[in-house]
mmCIF file with all atom_site columns, C-alpha atoms in Angstrom:
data_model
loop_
_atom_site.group_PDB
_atom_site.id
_atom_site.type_symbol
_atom_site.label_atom_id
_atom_site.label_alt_id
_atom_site.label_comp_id
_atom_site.label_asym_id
_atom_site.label_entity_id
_atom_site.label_seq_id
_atom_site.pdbx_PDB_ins_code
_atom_site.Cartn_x
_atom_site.Cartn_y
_atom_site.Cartn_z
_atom_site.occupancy
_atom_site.B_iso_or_equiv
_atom_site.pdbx_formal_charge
_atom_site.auth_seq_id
_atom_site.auth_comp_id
_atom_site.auth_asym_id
_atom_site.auth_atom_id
_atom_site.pdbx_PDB_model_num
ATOM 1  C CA . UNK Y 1 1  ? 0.000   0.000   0.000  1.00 89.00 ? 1  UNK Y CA 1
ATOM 2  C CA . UNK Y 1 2  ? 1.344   3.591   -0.815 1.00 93.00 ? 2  UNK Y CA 1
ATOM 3  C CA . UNK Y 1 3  ? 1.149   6.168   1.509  1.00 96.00 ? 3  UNK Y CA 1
ATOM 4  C CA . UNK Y 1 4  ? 1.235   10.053  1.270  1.00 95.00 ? 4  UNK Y CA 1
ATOM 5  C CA . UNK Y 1 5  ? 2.895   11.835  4.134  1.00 96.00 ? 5  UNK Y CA 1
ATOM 6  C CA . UNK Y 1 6  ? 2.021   15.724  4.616  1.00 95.00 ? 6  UNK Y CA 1
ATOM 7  C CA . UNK Y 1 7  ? 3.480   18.352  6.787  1.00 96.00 ? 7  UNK Y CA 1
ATOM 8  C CA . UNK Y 1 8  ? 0.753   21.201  7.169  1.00 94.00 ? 8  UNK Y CA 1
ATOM 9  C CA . UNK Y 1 9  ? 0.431   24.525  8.941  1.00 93.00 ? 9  UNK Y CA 1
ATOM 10 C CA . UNK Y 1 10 ? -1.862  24.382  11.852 1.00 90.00 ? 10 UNK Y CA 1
ATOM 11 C CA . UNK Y 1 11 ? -5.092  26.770  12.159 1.00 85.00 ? 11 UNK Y CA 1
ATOM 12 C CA . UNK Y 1 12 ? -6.014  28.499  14.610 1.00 84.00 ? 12 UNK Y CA 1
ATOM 13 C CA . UNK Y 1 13 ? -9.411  28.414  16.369 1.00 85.00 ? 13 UNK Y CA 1
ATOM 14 C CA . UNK Y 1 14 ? -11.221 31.576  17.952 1.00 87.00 ? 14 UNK Y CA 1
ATOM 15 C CA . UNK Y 1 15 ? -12.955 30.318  21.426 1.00 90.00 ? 15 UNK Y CA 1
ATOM 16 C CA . UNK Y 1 16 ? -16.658 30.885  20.192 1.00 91.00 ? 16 UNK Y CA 1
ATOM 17 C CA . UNK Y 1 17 ? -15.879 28.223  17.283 1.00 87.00 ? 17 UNK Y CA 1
ATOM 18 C CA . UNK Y 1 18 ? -14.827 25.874  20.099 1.00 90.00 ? 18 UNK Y CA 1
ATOM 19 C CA . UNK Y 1 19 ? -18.042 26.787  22.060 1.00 92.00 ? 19 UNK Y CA 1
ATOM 20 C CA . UNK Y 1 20 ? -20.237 26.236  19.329 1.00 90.00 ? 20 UNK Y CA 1
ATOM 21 C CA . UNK Y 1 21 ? -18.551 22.867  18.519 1.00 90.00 ? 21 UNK Y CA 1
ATOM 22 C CA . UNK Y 1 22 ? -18.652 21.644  21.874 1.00 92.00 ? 22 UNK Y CA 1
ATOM 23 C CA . UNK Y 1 23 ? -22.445 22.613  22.557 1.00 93.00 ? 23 UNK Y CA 1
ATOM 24 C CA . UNK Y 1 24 ? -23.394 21.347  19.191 1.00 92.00 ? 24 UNK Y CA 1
ATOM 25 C CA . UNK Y 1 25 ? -21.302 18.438  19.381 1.00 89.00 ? 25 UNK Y CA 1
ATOM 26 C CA . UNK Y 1 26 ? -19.911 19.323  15.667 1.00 86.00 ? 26 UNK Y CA 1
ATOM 27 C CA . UNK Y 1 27 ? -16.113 19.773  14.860 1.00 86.00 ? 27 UNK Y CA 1
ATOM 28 C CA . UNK Y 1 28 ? -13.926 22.606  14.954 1.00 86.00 ? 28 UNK Y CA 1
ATOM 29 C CA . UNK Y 1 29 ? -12.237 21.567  11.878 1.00 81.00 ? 29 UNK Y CA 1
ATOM 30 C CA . UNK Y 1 30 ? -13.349 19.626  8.914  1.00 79.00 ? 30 UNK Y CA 1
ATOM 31 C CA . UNK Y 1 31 ? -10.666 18.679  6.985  1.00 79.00 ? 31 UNK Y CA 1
ATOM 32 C CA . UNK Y 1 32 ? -12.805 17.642  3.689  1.00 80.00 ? 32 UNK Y CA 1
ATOM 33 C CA . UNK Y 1 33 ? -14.239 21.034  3.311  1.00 82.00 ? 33 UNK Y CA 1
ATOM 34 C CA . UNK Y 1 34 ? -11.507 23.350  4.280  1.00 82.00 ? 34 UNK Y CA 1
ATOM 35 C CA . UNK Y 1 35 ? -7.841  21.250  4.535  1.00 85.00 ? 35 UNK Y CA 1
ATOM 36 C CA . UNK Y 1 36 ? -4.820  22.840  6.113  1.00 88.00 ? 36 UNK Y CA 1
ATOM 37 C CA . UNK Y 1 37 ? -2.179  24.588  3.895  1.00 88.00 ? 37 UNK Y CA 1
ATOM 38 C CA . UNK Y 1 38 ? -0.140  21.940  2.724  1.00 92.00 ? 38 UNK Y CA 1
ATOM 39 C CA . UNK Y 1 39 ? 3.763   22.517  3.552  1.00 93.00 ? 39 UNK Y CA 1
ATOM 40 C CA . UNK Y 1 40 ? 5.450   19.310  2.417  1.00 93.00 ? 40 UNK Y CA 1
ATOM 41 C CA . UNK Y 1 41 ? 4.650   16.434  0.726  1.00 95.00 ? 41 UNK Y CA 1
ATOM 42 C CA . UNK Y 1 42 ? 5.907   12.815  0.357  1.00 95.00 ? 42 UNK Y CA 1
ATOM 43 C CA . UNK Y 1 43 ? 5.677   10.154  -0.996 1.00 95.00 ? 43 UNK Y CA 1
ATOM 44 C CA . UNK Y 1 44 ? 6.137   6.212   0.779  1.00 95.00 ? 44 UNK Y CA 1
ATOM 45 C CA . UNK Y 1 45 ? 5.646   2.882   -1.194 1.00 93.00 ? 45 UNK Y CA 1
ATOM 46 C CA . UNK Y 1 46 ? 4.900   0.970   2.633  1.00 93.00 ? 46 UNK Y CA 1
ATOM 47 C CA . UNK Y 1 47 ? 4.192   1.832   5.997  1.00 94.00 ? 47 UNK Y CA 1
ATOM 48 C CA . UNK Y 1 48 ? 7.912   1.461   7.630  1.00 96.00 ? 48 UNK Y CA 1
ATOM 49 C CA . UNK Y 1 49 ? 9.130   3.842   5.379  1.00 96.00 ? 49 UNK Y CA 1
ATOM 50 C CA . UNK Y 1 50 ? 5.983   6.340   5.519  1.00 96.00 ? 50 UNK Y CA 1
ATOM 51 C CA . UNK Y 1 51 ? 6.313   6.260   9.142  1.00 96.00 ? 51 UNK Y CA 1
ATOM 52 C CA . UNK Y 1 52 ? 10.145  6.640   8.865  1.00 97.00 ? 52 UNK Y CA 1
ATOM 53 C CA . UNK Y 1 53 ? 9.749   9.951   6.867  1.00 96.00 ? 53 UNK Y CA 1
ATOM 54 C CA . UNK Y 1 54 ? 6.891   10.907  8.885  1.00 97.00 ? 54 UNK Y CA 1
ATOM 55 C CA . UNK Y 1 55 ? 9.566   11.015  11.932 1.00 96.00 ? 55 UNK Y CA 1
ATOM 56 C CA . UNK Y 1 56 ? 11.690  12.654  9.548  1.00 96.00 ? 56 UNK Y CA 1
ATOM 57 C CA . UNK Y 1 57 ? 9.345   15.742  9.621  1.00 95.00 ? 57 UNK Y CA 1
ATOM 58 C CA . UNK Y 1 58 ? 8.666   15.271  13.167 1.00 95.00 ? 58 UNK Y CA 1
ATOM 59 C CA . UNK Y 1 59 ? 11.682  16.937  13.609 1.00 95.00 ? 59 UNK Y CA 1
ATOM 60 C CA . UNK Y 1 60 ? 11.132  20.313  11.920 1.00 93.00 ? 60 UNK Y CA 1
ATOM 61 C CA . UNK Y 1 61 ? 11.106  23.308  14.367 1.00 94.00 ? 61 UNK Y CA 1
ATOM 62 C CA . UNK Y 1 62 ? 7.525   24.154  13.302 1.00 93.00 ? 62 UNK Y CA 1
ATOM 63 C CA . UNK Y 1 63 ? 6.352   20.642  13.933 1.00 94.00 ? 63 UNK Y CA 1
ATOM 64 C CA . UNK Y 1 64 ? 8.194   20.645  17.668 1.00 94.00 ? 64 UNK Y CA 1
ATOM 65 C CA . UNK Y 1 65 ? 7.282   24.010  18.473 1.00 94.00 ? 65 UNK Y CA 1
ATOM 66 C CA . UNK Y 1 66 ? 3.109   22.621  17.561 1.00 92.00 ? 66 UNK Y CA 1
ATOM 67 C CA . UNK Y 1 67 ? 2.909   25.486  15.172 1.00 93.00 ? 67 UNK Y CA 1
ATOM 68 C CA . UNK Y 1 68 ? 2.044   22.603  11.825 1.00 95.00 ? 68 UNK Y CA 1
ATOM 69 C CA . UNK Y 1 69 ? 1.314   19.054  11.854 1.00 94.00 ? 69 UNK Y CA 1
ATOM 70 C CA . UNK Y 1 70 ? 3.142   15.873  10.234 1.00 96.00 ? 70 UNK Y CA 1
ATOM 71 C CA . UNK Y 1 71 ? 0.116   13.044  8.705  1.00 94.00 ? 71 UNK Y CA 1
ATOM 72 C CA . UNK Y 1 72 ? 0.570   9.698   7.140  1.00 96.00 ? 72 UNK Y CA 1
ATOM 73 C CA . UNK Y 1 73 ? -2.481  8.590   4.611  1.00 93.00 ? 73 UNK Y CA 1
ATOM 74 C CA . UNK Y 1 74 ? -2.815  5.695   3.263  1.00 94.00 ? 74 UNK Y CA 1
ATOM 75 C CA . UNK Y 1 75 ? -3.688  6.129   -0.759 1.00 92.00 ? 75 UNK Y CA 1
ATOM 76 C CA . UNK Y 1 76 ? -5.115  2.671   -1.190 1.00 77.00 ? 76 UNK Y CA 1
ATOM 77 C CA . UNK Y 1 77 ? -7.522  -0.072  0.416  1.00 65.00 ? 77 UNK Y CA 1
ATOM 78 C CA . UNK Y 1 78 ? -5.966  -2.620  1.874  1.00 59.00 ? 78 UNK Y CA 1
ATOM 79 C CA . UNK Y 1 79 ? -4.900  -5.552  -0.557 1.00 52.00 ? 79 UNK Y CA 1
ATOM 80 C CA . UNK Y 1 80 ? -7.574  -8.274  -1.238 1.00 49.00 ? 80 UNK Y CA 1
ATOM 81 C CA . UNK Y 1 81 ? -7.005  -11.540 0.390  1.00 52.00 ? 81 UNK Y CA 1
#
């Protein structure tokens, strides 16, 4: 399976969207209507090495100091037994 890892930047949310979310019991963020700015992205033909780059970008200052975000997505269904 193929994998896509991303760094993104990390919105911010305003207090009344959190309210509103948490009374409503909706989300804060959607990520299929509005993604995060994309910063980075790569590429992994299996999971060891998706999660080995995904460290990789763990270790960006941005990433440490919580300012973006590193994700690992799988591109593909699982194979058919």
């Amino acid at each position: 399976m193929r994998f896509l890892i991303v760094r993104t930047e990390i919105r911010a949310a305003a207090d009344v969207d959190i309210a509103i979310a948490w009374a409503t019991g909706g989300r804060v963020r959607d990520e299929t209507v509005s993604p995060e700015p994309r910063r980075q992205v790569v590429h992994a033909e299996d999971r060891e090495a998706a999660l080995l780059l995904a460290r990789a970008l763990s270790t960006v200052g941005a990433v440490r100091r919580g300012k973006q975000r590193v994700k690992v997505l799988p591109l593909e269904g699982p194979a058919p037994s």
